[in-house]
């Protein structure tokens, strides 16, 4: 990860919340025993401000964009050295978590924000965004429709788009989002050395548009023993990243994309993420609604954090592979495997 950006992120976290602390990496022997592998570790992203990993990407991209617009550093921006009236409005689409991060960063910097949400989004998530003084714009359609509407508003000059996905593989904002997620992998490299004196053999990572999976691929795949050990997990009804990996490029899925893993209900993979995942030979696994819902209870019963179907999707994919002999063989899982999962968000009642 870029050392300068890492410093800026830690400084921004301190200015925004008073401190920076890595989230926990915990070991769950009960899951390892159940799945017939050597060890299972879970990165607990519910410990982030606002209770999810999205704060890393949304905060980073928002503050970088506002700093560029103001001709200032992030620290200068947050220290009040930039006139607020000169800052553009931030615009984004979200299912809830990304929008909350953008709204919070905008408010702290003294800018305004508009967050476009599909009507299927949780009202609780919307209220959390509005509590940060952001406008919520409800869209009659899917998350992807909200992405289109937000992009349209930005193109009309209504504000600066802070998107976590784009059809342009070189989109600067999307790369800033993924750079924010890379702080998670920087933490993991150090934590894995401390706990494992090495690195995991397999990563099972949930995907919406693929940004987190791509950041983890770039940050961790060089440490894996074999290529193809990053497995992207998606709901069967919204497997846009797996489709993109199969086709070699993003292609929009048809259908309503409905899933209990609402943060993963995306129909078009990020054009910035897909080449990274292809480079690292990522593979994909689809899981059912029953598997997604069951993974929440399984994680909790094994001593893991309270999360949602979105947060437990990586576990659902891991168990799906671990319990099927042909899939175990295909993905190289055995009694010596060391598996890394990410619980990407806390359950709603535990969020800050």
mmCIF file of C-alpha atoms in Angstrom:
data_model
loop_
_atom_site.group_PDB
_atom_site.id
_atom_site.type_symbol
_atom_site.label_atom_id
_atom_site.label_comp_id
_atom_site.label_asym_id
_atom_site.label_seq_id
_atom_site.Cartn_x
_atom_site.Cartn_y
_atom_site.Cartn_z
ATOM 1 C CA UNK A 1 0.000 0.000 0.000
ATOM 2 C CA UNK A 2 1.202 3.550 -0.744
ATOM 3 C CA UNK A 3 2.941 4.700 2.461
ATOM 4 C CA UNK A 4 1.872 8.323 2.021
ATOM 5 C CA UNK A 5 -1.767 7.354 1.647
ATOM 6 C CA UNK A 6 -1.492 5.005 4.632
ATOM 7 C CA UNK A 7 -0.240 7.912 6.731
ATOM 8 C CA UNK A 8 -3.076 10.123 5.461
ATOM 9 C CA UNK A 9 -5.671 7.460 6.296
ATOM 10 C CA UNK A 10 -4.420 7.025 9.840
ATOM 11 C CA UNK A 11 -4.248 10.800 10.306
ATOM 12 C CA UNK A 12 -7.760 11.189 8.902
ATOM 13 C CA UNK A 13 -9.072 8.480 11.226
ATOM 14 C CA UNK A 14 -7.538 10.262 14.201
ATOM 15 C CA UNK A 15 -9.059 13.588 13.170
ATOM 16 C CA UNK A 16 -12.454 12.040 12.444
ATOM 17 C CA UNK A 17 -12.790 9.685 15.420
ATOM 18 C CA UNK A 18 -10.001 10.507 17.819
ATOM 19 C CA UNK A 19 -7.879 7.411 17.163
ATOM 20 C CA UNK A 20 -6.925 4.696 14.709
ATOM 21 C CA UNK A 21 -6.938 1.028 15.689
ATOM 22 C CA UNK A 22 -6.740 -2.057 13.438
ATOM 23 C CA UNK A 23 -9.773 -4.320 13.643
ATOM 24 C CA UNK A 24 -9.346 -7.693 15.332
ATOM 25 C CA UNK A 25 -8.249 -10.894 13.613
ATOM 26 C CA UNK A 26 -9.636 -13.829 15.606
ATOM 27 C CA UNK A 27 -9.172 -17.579 15.327
ATOM 28 C CA UNK A 28 -12.191 -19.901 15.481
ATOM 29 C CA UNK A 29 -11.124 -23.524 16.110
ATOM 30 C CA UNK A 30 -14.750 -24.720 16.122
ATOM 31 C CA UNK A 31 -15.140 -23.639 12.483
ATOM 32 C CA UNK A 32 -11.883 -25.324 11.516
ATOM 33 C CA UNK A 33 -13.038 -28.573 13.125
ATOM 34 C CA UNK A 34 -16.455 -28.390 11.479
ATOM 35 C CA UNK A 35 -14.953 -27.745 8.028
ATOM 36 C CA UNK A 36 -12.094 -30.234 8.310
ATOM 37 C CA UNK A 37 -9.280 -27.721 7.842
ATOM 38 C CA UNK A 38 -6.271 -26.726 9.913
ATOM 39 C CA UNK A 39 -7.201 -23.197 11.018
ATOM 40 C CA UNK A 40 -9.854 -20.547 10.369
ATOM 41 C CA UNK A 41 -9.300 -16.849 11.018
ATOM 42 C CA UNK A 42 -11.879 -14.061 10.777
ATOM 43 C CA UNK A 43 -11.193 -10.345 10.336
ATOM 44 C CA UNK A 44 -13.858 -8.516 12.382
ATOM 45 C CA UNK A 45 -14.756 -5.398 10.403
ATOM 46 C CA UNK A 46 -17.691 -4.604 12.656
ATOM 47 C CA UNK A 47 -15.108 -2.909 14.861
ATOM 48 C CA UNK A 48 -14.623 -0.072 12.366
ATOM 49 C CA UNK A 49 -16.350 3.272 12.897
ATOM 50 C CA UNK A 50 -19.959 2.819 11.673
ATOM 51 C CA UNK A 51 -19.537 -0.955 11.980
ATOM 52 C CA UNK A 52 -18.286 -1.953 8.521
ATOM 53 C CA UNK A 53 -15.291 -1.959 6.183
ATOM 54 C CA UNK A 54 -16.919 0.451 3.718
ATOM 55 C CA UNK A 55 -15.858 3.379 5.884
ATOM 56 C CA UNK A 56 -12.287 2.807 4.636
ATOM 57 C CA UNK A 57 -13.136 3.211 0.960
ATOM 58 C CA UNK A 58 -15.837 5.857 1.195
ATOM 59 C CA UNK A 59 -13.840 7.981 3.623
ATOM 60 C CA UNK A 60 -10.640 7.718 1.595
ATOM 61 C CA UNK A 61 -12.196 8.521 -1.776
ATOM 62 C CA UNK A 62 -14.296 11.382 -0.374
ATOM 63 C CA UNK A 63 -11.445 13.075 1.461
ATOM 64 C CA UNK A 64 -9.010 12.620 -1.436
ATOM 65 C CA UNK A 65 -11.543 14.093 -3.871
ATOM 66 C CA UNK A 66 -12.353 17.061 -1.626
ATOM 67 C CA UNK A 67 -8.664 17.713 -0.967
ATOM 68 C CA UNK A 68 -7.934 17.700 -4.702
ATOM 69 C CA UNK A 69 -10.836 20.080 -5.331
ATOM 70 C CA UNK A 70 -9.572 22.435 -2.623
ATOM 71 C CA UNK A 71 -5.899 22.177 -3.574
ATOM 72 C CA UNK A 72 -5.107 21.064 -0.034
ATOM 73 C CA UNK A 73 -3.902 18.035 1.882
ATOM 74 C CA UNK A 74 -6.355 15.827 3.759
ATOM 75 C CA UNK A 75 -4.988 17.072 7.073
ATOM 76 C CA UNK A 76 -5.417 20.689 5.964
ATOM 77 C CA UNK A 77 -8.945 19.897 4.818
ATOM 78 C CA UNK A 78 -9.934 18.373 8.154
ATOM 79 C CA UNK A 79 -8.126 21.012 10.184
ATOM 80 C CA UNK A 80 -10.436 23.701 8.830
ATOM 81 C CA UNK A 81 -7.840 25.432 6.656
ATOM 82 C CA UNK A 82 -10.058 25.198 3.573
ATOM 83 C CA UNK A 83 -13.117 27.456 3.133
ATOM 84 C CA UNK A 84 -16.201 25.235 3.283
ATOM 85 C CA UNK A 85 -18.050 27.276 0.685
ATOM 86 C CA UNK A 86 -15.470 26.259 -1.927
ATOM 87 C CA UNK A 87 -16.090 22.528 -1.502
ATOM 88 C CA UNK A 88 -18.286 20.651 -3.995
ATOM 89 C CA UNK A 89 -21.292 18.526 -3.036
ATOM 90 C CA UNK A 90 -20.485 14.807 -2.947
ATOM 91 C CA UNK A 91 -22.790 12.396 -4.772
ATOM 92 C CA UNK A 92 -22.844 8.623 -4.517
ATOM 93 C CA UNK A 93 -25.005 5.547 -4.922
ATOM 94 C CA UNK A 94 -25.184 2.998 -2.138
ATOM 95 C CA UNK A 95 -27.091 0.200 -0.477
ATOM 96 C CA UNK A 96 -26.270 1.983 2.770
ATOM 97 C CA UNK A 97 -22.711 1.522 4.015
ATOM 98 C CA UNK A 98 -20.743 3.350 1.305
ATOM 99 C CA UNK A 99 -23.212 6.225 1.440
ATOM 100 C CA UNK A 100 -22.816 6.509 5.199
ATOM 101 C CA UNK A 101 -19.031 6.800 4.848
ATOM 102 C CA UNK A 102 -19.346 9.456 2.135
ATOM 103 C CA UNK A 103 -21.906 11.396 4.169
ATOM 104 C CA UNK A 104 -19.730 11.316 7.291
ATOM 105 C CA UNK A 105 -16.599 12.441 5.432
ATOM 106 C CA UNK A 106 -18.501 15.264 3.729
ATOM 107 C CA UNK A 107 -19.938 16.536 7.005
ATOM 108 C CA UNK A 108 -16.556 16.443 8.748
ATOM 109 C CA UNK A 109 -14.948 18.402 5.902
ATOM 110 C CA UNK A 110 -17.808 20.907 5.786
ATOM 111 C CA UNK A 111 -19.218 19.754 2.435
ATOM 112 C CA UNK A 112 -22.719 18.572 1.541
ATOM 113 C CA UNK A 113 -23.676 15.148 0.217
ATOM 114 C CA UNK A 114 -26.462 13.385 -1.692
ATOM 115 C CA UNK A 115 -26.789 9.613 -1.438
ATOM 116 C CA UNK A 116 -28.862 7.692 -3.993
ATOM 117 C CA UNK A 117 -30.467 4.587 -2.505
ATOM 118 C CA UNK A 118 -32.600 1.907 -4.183
ATOM 119 C CA UNK A 119 -36.044 1.648 -2.613
ATOM 120 C CA UNK A 120 -35.127 -1.815 -1.347
ATOM 121 C CA UNK A 121 -32.490 -0.311 0.952
ATOM 122 C CA UNK A 122 -33.070 -0.462 4.698
ATOM 123 C CA UNK A 123 -34.800 2.559 6.239
ATOM 124 C CA UNK A 124 -32.463 2.214 9.216
ATOM 125 C CA UNK A 125 -29.468 2.601 6.923
ATOM 126 C CA UNK A 126 -31.105 5.633 5.303
ATOM 127 C CA UNK A 127 -31.723 7.232 8.696
ATOM 128 C CA UNK A 128 -28.075 6.803 9.628
ATOM 129 C CA UNK A 129 -27.090 8.642 6.435
ATOM 130 C CA UNK A 130 -29.588 11.440 7.079
ATOM 131 C CA UNK A 131 -28.266 11.778 10.629
ATOM 132 C CA UNK A 132 -24.967 12.878 9.024
ATOM 133 C CA UNK A 133 -26.804 15.769 7.309
ATOM 134 C CA UNK A 134 -26.819 14.117 3.888
ATOM 135 C CA UNK A 135 -29.729 14.141 1.449
ATOM 136 C CA UNK A 136 -31.170 10.717 0.617
ATOM 137 C CA UNK A 137 -32.549 10.327 -2.911
ATOM 138 C CA UNK A 138 -34.731 7.241 -3.276
ATOM 139 C CA UNK A 139 -34.550 5.412 -6.608
ATOM 140 C CA UNK A 140 -37.278 3.111 -7.891
ATOM 141 C CA UNK A 141 -35.035 0.264 -9.014
ATOM 142 C CA UNK A 142 -31.930 -1.727 -8.105
ATOM 143 C CA UNK A 143 -28.580 -0.634 -6.726
ATOM 144 C CA UNK A 144 -27.322 -0.496 -10.312
ATOM 145 C CA UNK A 145 -30.153 1.887 -11.199
ATOM 146 C CA UNK A 146 -29.071 4.075 -8.275
ATOM 147 C CA UNK A 147 -25.510 4.017 -9.650
ATOM 148 C CA UNK A 148 -26.813 5.247 -13.012
ATOM 149 C CA UNK A 149 -28.909 8.011 -11.430
ATOM 150 C CA UNK A 150 -26.035 9.241 -9.265
ATOM 151 C CA UNK A 151 -23.707 9.304 -12.271
ATOM 152 C CA UNK A 152 -26.323 11.243 -14.213
ATOM 153 C CA UNK A 153 -26.619 13.847 -11.467
ATOM 154 C CA UNK A 154 -22.840 14.289 -11.386
ATOM 155 C CA UNK A 155 -22.697 14.621 -15.174
ATOM 156 C CA UNK A 156 -25.242 17.450 -14.941
ATOM 157 C CA UNK A 157 -22.895 19.333 -12.657
ATOM 158 C CA UNK A 158 -24.825 18.715 -9.436
ATOM 159 C CA UNK A 159 -21.773 17.503 -7.556
ATOM 160 C CA UNK A 160 -18.700 15.303 -7.470
ATOM 161 C CA UNK A 161 -19.303 11.570 -7.921
ATOM 162 C CA UNK A 162 -17.792 9.301 -5.256
ATOM 163 C CA UNK A 163 -18.541 5.888 -6.707
ATOM 164 C CA UNK A 164 -17.215 2.509 -5.620
ATOM 165 C CA UNK A 165 -17.795 1.113 -9.115
ATOM 166 C CA UNK A 166 -17.380 2.321 -12.683
ATOM 167 C CA UNK A 167 -17.355 1.144 -16.295
ATOM 168 C CA UNK A 168 -13.972 2.861 -16.607
ATOM 169 C CA UNK A 169 -11.161 0.594 -15.351
ATOM 170 C CA UNK A 170 -8.969 3.652 -14.736
ATOM 171 C CA UNK A 171 -11.537 5.605 -12.700
ATOM 172 C CA UNK A 172 -9.509 7.569 -10.120
ATOM 173 C CA UNK A 173 -12.263 7.656 -7.491
ATOM 174 C CA UNK A 174 -12.845 3.897 -7.641
ATOM 175 C CA UNK A 175 -9.123 3.299 -7.269
ATOM 176 C CA UNK A 176 -9.147 5.613 -4.235
ATOM 177 C CA UNK A 177 -11.959 3.509 -2.769
ATOM 178 C CA UNK A 178 -9.943 0.312 -3.241
ATOM 179 C CA UNK A 179 -6.846 2.040 -1.842
ATOM 180 C CA UNK A 180 -8.870 2.674 1.300
ATOM 181 C CA UNK A 181 -9.799 -0.997 1.516
ATOM 182 C CA UNK A 182 -6.096 -1.809 1.244
ATOM 183 C CA UNK A 183 -5.615 -0.558 4.793
ATOM 184 C CA UNK A 184 -7.440 -3.738 5.822
ATOM 185 C CA UNK A 185 -4.893 -5.892 3.979
ATOM 186 C CA UNK A 186 -1.997 -3.914 5.459
ATOM 187 C CA UNK A 187 -3.354 -4.767 8.888
ATOM 188 C CA UNK A 188 -3.802 -8.411 7.888
ATOM 189 C CA UNK A 189 -0.211 -8.866 6.734
ATOM 190 C CA UNK A 190 1.038 -7.851 10.178
ATOM 191 C CA UNK A 191 -1.659 -9.766 12.075
ATOM 192 C CA UNK A 192 -1.118 -12.988 10.127
ATOM 193 C CA UNK A 193 2.586 -12.863 10.928
ATOM 194 C CA UNK A 194 1.765 -12.396 14.592
ATOM 195 C CA UNK A 195 -0.865 -15.141 14.837
ATOM 196 C CA UNK A 196 0.279 -17.623 12.191
ATOM 197 C CA UNK A 197 3.959 -16.750 11.766
ATOM 198 C CA UNK A 198 2.960 -16.990 8.111
ATOM 199 C CA UNK A 199 -0.057 -16.507 5.889
ATOM 200 C CA UNK A 200 -3.355 -18.214 5.060
ATOM 201 C CA UNK A 201 -3.585 -20.682 2.228
ATOM 202 C CA UNK A 202 -7.116 -19.634 1.179
ATOM 203 C CA UNK A 203 -9.148 -16.416 1.174
ATOM 204 C CA UNK A 204 -12.946 -16.588 0.909
ATOM 205 C CA UNK A 205 -14.174 -13.032 0.292
ATOM 206 C CA UNK A 206 -17.705 -11.837 -0.379
ATOM 207 C CA UNK A 207 -18.310 -9.520 -3.316
ATOM 208 C CA UNK A 208 -20.802 -6.895 -4.309
ATOM 209 C CA UNK A 209 -19.075 -5.168 -7.237
ATOM 210 C CA UNK A 210 -15.710 -6.732 -6.361
ATOM 211 C CA UNK A 211 -13.747 -3.842 -4.848
ATOM 212 C CA UNK A 212 -12.910 -5.505 -1.527
ATOM 213 C CA UNK A 213 -11.988 -8.782 -3.212
ATOM 214 C CA UNK A 214 -9.693 -6.913 -5.624
ATOM 215 C CA UNK A 215 -8.019 -5.008 -2.780
ATOM 216 C CA UNK A 216 -7.430 -8.270 -0.918
ATOM 217 C CA UNK A 217 -6.113 -9.892 -4.094
ATOM 218 C CA UNK A 218 -3.581 -7.120 -4.584
ATOM 219 C CA UNK A 219 -2.621 -7.062 -0.922
ATOM 220 C CA UNK A 220 -2.481 -10.756 -0.060
ATOM 221 C CA UNK A 221 -2.364 -13.040 -3.097
ATOM 222 C CA UNK A 222 1.410 -12.767 -3.436
ATOM 223 C CA UNK A 223 1.643 -14.457 -0.026
ATOM 224 C CA UNK A 224 -0.471 -17.479 -0.984
ATOM 225 C CA UNK A 225 1.200 -20.769 -1.820
ATOM 226 C CA UNK A 226 -0.747 -21.309 -5.063
ATOM 227 C CA UNK A 227 -2.743 -19.155 -7.498
ATOM 228 C CA UNK A 228 -6.494 -19.535 -7.505
ATOM 229 C CA UNK A 229 -6.774 -19.594 -3.717
ATOM 230 C CA UNK A 230 -8.779 -16.357 -3.578
ATOM 231 C CA UNK A 231 -12.413 -17.413 -3.830
ATOM 232 C CA UNK A 232 -15.031 -14.728 -4.452
ATOM 233 C CA UNK A 233 -18.364 -15.588 -2.804
ATOM 234 C CA UNK A 234 -21.677 -14.202 -4.085
ATOM 235 C CA UNK A 235 -25.403 -14.808 -3.757
ATOM 236 C CA UNK A 236 -26.608 -17.017 -6.604
ATOM 237 C CA UNK A 237 -29.134 -14.318 -7.538
ATOM 238 C CA UNK A 238 -26.514 -11.573 -7.876
ATOM 239 C CA UNK A 239 -23.263 -13.214 -8.963
ATOM 240 C CA UNK A 240 -22.009 -10.368 -11.162
ATOM 241 C CA UNK A 241 -18.325 -10.788 -10.298
ATOM 242 C CA UNK A 242 -18.312 -14.506 -11.045
ATOM 243 C CA UNK A 243 -20.034 -13.745 -14.354
ATOM 244 C CA UNK A 244 -17.407 -11.115 -15.157
ATOM 245 C CA UNK A 245 -14.584 -13.536 -14.356
ATOM 246 C CA UNK A 246 -16.124 -16.119 -16.673
ATOM 247 C CA UNK A 247 -16.629 -13.596 -19.484
ATOM 248 C CA UNK A 248 -13.341 -11.762 -18.974
ATOM 249 C CA UNK A 249 -15.115 -8.432 -18.507
ATOM 250 C CA UNK A 250 -18.080 -6.954 -16.621
ATOM 251 C CA UNK A 251 -21.506 -7.601 -18.095
ATOM 252 C CA UNK A 252 -24.706 -6.473 -16.428
ATOM 253 C CA UNK A 253 -26.930 -9.225 -15.063
ATOM 254 C CA UNK A 254 -30.656 -9.243 -15.745
ATOM 255 C CA UNK A 255 -33.286 -9.852 -13.059
ATOM 256 C CA UNK A 256 -34.222 -8.240 -9.767
ATOM 257 C CA UNK A 257 -31.066 -9.409 -7.935
ATOM 258 C CA UNK A 258 -32.979 -9.861 -4.682
ATOM 259 C CA UNK A 259 -31.017 -11.453 -1.842
ATOM 260 C CA UNK A 260 -30.984 -11.436 1.956
ATOM 261 C CA UNK A 261 -27.344 -10.324 1.606
ATOM 262 C CA UNK A 262 -28.553 -6.848 0.659
ATOM 263 C CA UNK A 263 -25.071 -5.302 0.514
ATOM 264 C CA UNK A 264 -24.208 -7.783 -2.254
ATOM 265 C CA UNK A 265 -27.254 -7.171 -4.486
ATOM 266 C CA UNK A 266 -25.250 -5.841 -7.440
ATOM 267 C CA UNK A 267 -25.727 -6.600 -11.120
ATOM 268 C CA UNK A 268 -22.574 -5.155 -12.660
ATOM 269 C CA UNK A 269 -19.025 -5.777 -11.465
ATOM 270 C CA UNK A 270 -16.514 -2.954 -11.192
ATOM 271 C CA UNK A 271 -14.356 -2.557 -14.290
ATOM 272 C CA UNK A 272 -11.491 -1.551 -11.997
ATOM 273 C CA UNK A 273 -11.782 -4.691 -9.874
ATOM 274 C CA UNK A 274 -12.208 -7.360 -12.548
ATOM 275 C CA UNK A 275 -8.725 -7.078 -14.168
ATOM 276 C CA UNK A 276 -7.093 -7.352 -10.749
ATOM 277 C CA UNK A 277 -9.092 -10.456 -9.892
ATOM 278 C CA UNK A 278 -8.300 -12.008 -13.269
ATOM 279 C CA UNK A 279 -4.593 -11.255 -12.825
ATOM 280 C CA UNK A 280 -4.582 -13.103 -9.515
ATOM 281 C CA UNK A 281 -6.638 -16.021 -10.924
ATOM 282 C CA UNK A 282 -9.511 -15.500 -8.507
ATOM 283 C CA UNK A 283 -12.277 -18.086 -8.641
ATOM 284 C CA UNK A 284 -15.928 -17.762 -7.752
ATOM 285 C CA UNK A 285 -18.513 -19.622 -5.720
ATOM 286 C CA UNK A 286 -22.255 -18.999 -5.564
ATOM 287 C CA UNK A 287 -24.308 -19.639 -2.430
ATOM 288 C CA UNK A 288 -28.021 -19.944 -1.757
ATOM 289 C CA UNK A 289 -30.193 -17.765 0.432
ATOM 290 C CA UNK A 290 -30.413 -20.580 2.978
ATOM 291 C CA UNK A 291 -26.623 -20.837 3.133
ATOM 292 C CA UNK A 292 -26.274 -17.076 3.576
ATOM 293 C CA UNK A 293 -28.794 -16.970 6.414
ATOM 294 C CA UNK A 294 -27.380 -20.067 8.084
ATOM 295 C CA UNK A 295 -23.839 -18.667 8.049
ATOM 296 C CA UNK A 296 -24.869 -15.867 10.419
ATOM 297 C CA UNK A 297 -25.850 -18.352 13.134
ATOM 298 C CA UNK A 298 -22.898 -20.632 12.413
ATOM 299 C CA UNK A 299 -20.428 -17.800 12.857
ATOM 300 C CA UNK A 300 -22.018 -16.680 16.117
ATOM 301 C CA UNK A 301 -22.248 -20.220 17.517
ATOM 302 C CA UNK A 302 -18.553 -20.764 16.755
ATOM 303 C CA UNK A 303 -17.596 -17.762 18.871
ATOM 304 C CA UNK A 304 -17.445 -15.250 16.022
ATOM 305 C CA UNK A 305 -18.985 -11.785 15.741
ATOM 306 C CA UNK A 306 -22.652 -10.956 15.288
ATOM 307 C CA UNK A 307 -23.115 -10.017 11.645
ATOM 308 C CA UNK A 308 -25.560 -10.092 8.717
ATOM 309 C CA UNK A 309 -25.937 -12.414 5.705
ATOM 310 C CA UNK A 310 -23.753 -9.944 3.786
ATOM 311 C CA UNK A 311 -21.129 -10.018 6.511
ATOM 312 C CA UNK A 312 -21.134 -13.826 6.737
ATOM 313 C CA UNK A 313 -21.207 -14.549 2.994
ATOM 314 C CA UNK A 314 -17.520 -15.509 2.890
ATOM 315 C CA UNK A 315 -18.201 -18.136 5.545
ATOM 316 C CA UNK A 316 -21.198 -19.421 3.572
ATOM 317 C CA UNK A 317 -18.963 -19.939 0.539
ATOM 318 C CA UNK A 318 -16.226 -21.572 2.577
ATOM 319 C CA UNK A 319 -18.611 -24.076 4.167
ATOM 320 C CA UNK A 320 -20.215 -24.791 0.790
ATOM 321 C CA UNK A 321 -16.799 -25.747 -0.602
ATOM 322 C CA UNK A 322 -15.630 -27.547 2.545
ATOM 323 C CA UNK A 323 -18.679 -29.826 2.702
ATOM 324 C CA UNK A 324 -18.512 -30.993 -0.920
ATOM 325 C CA UNK A 325 -15.674 -33.460 -1.674
ATOM 326 C CA UNK A 326 -15.412 -32.448 -5.346
ATOM 327 C CA UNK A 327 -15.268 -28.765 -4.457
ATOM 328 C CA UNK A 328 -12.713 -29.385 -1.700
ATOM 329 C CA UNK A 329 -10.474 -31.093 -4.227
ATOM 330 C CA UNK A 330 -11.044 -28.442 -6.884
ATOM 331 C CA UNK A 331 -10.109 -25.632 -4.496
ATOM 332 C CA UNK A 332 -7.265 -27.445 -2.739
ATOM 333 C CA UNK A 333 -8.849 -27.533 0.711
ATOM 334 C CA UNK A 334 -7.466 -30.158 3.073
ATOM 335 C CA UNK A 335 -6.741 -30.796 6.732
ATOM 336 C CA UNK A 336 -3.747 -28.452 6.642
ATOM 337 C CA UNK A 337 -5.471 -25.485 4.994
ATOM 338 C CA UNK A 338 -5.486 -22.131 6.764
ATOM 339 C CA UNK A 339 -8.562 -20.130 5.777
ATOM 340 C CA UNK A 340 -9.100 -16.379 6.099
ATOM 341 C CA UNK A 341 -12.603 -14.878 6.170
ATOM 342 C CA UNK A 342 -13.829 -11.300 6.606
ATOM 343 C CA UNK A 343 -16.947 -10.479 8.619
ATOM 344 C CA UNK A 344 -17.537 -7.256 6.731
ATOM 345 C CA UNK A 345 -20.175 -5.631 8.943
ATOM 346 C CA UNK A 346 -21.663 -5.792 12.410
ATOM 347 C CA UNK A 347 -25.303 -6.658 12.922
ATOM 348 C CA UNK A 348 -27.427 -3.482 12.968
ATOM 349 C CA UNK A 349 -27.928 -3.263 16.727
ATOM 350 C CA UNK A 350 -24.161 -3.197 17.328
ATOM 351 C CA UNK A 351 -23.215 -0.404 14.924
ATOM 352 C CA UNK A 352 -21.889 2.946 16.056
#
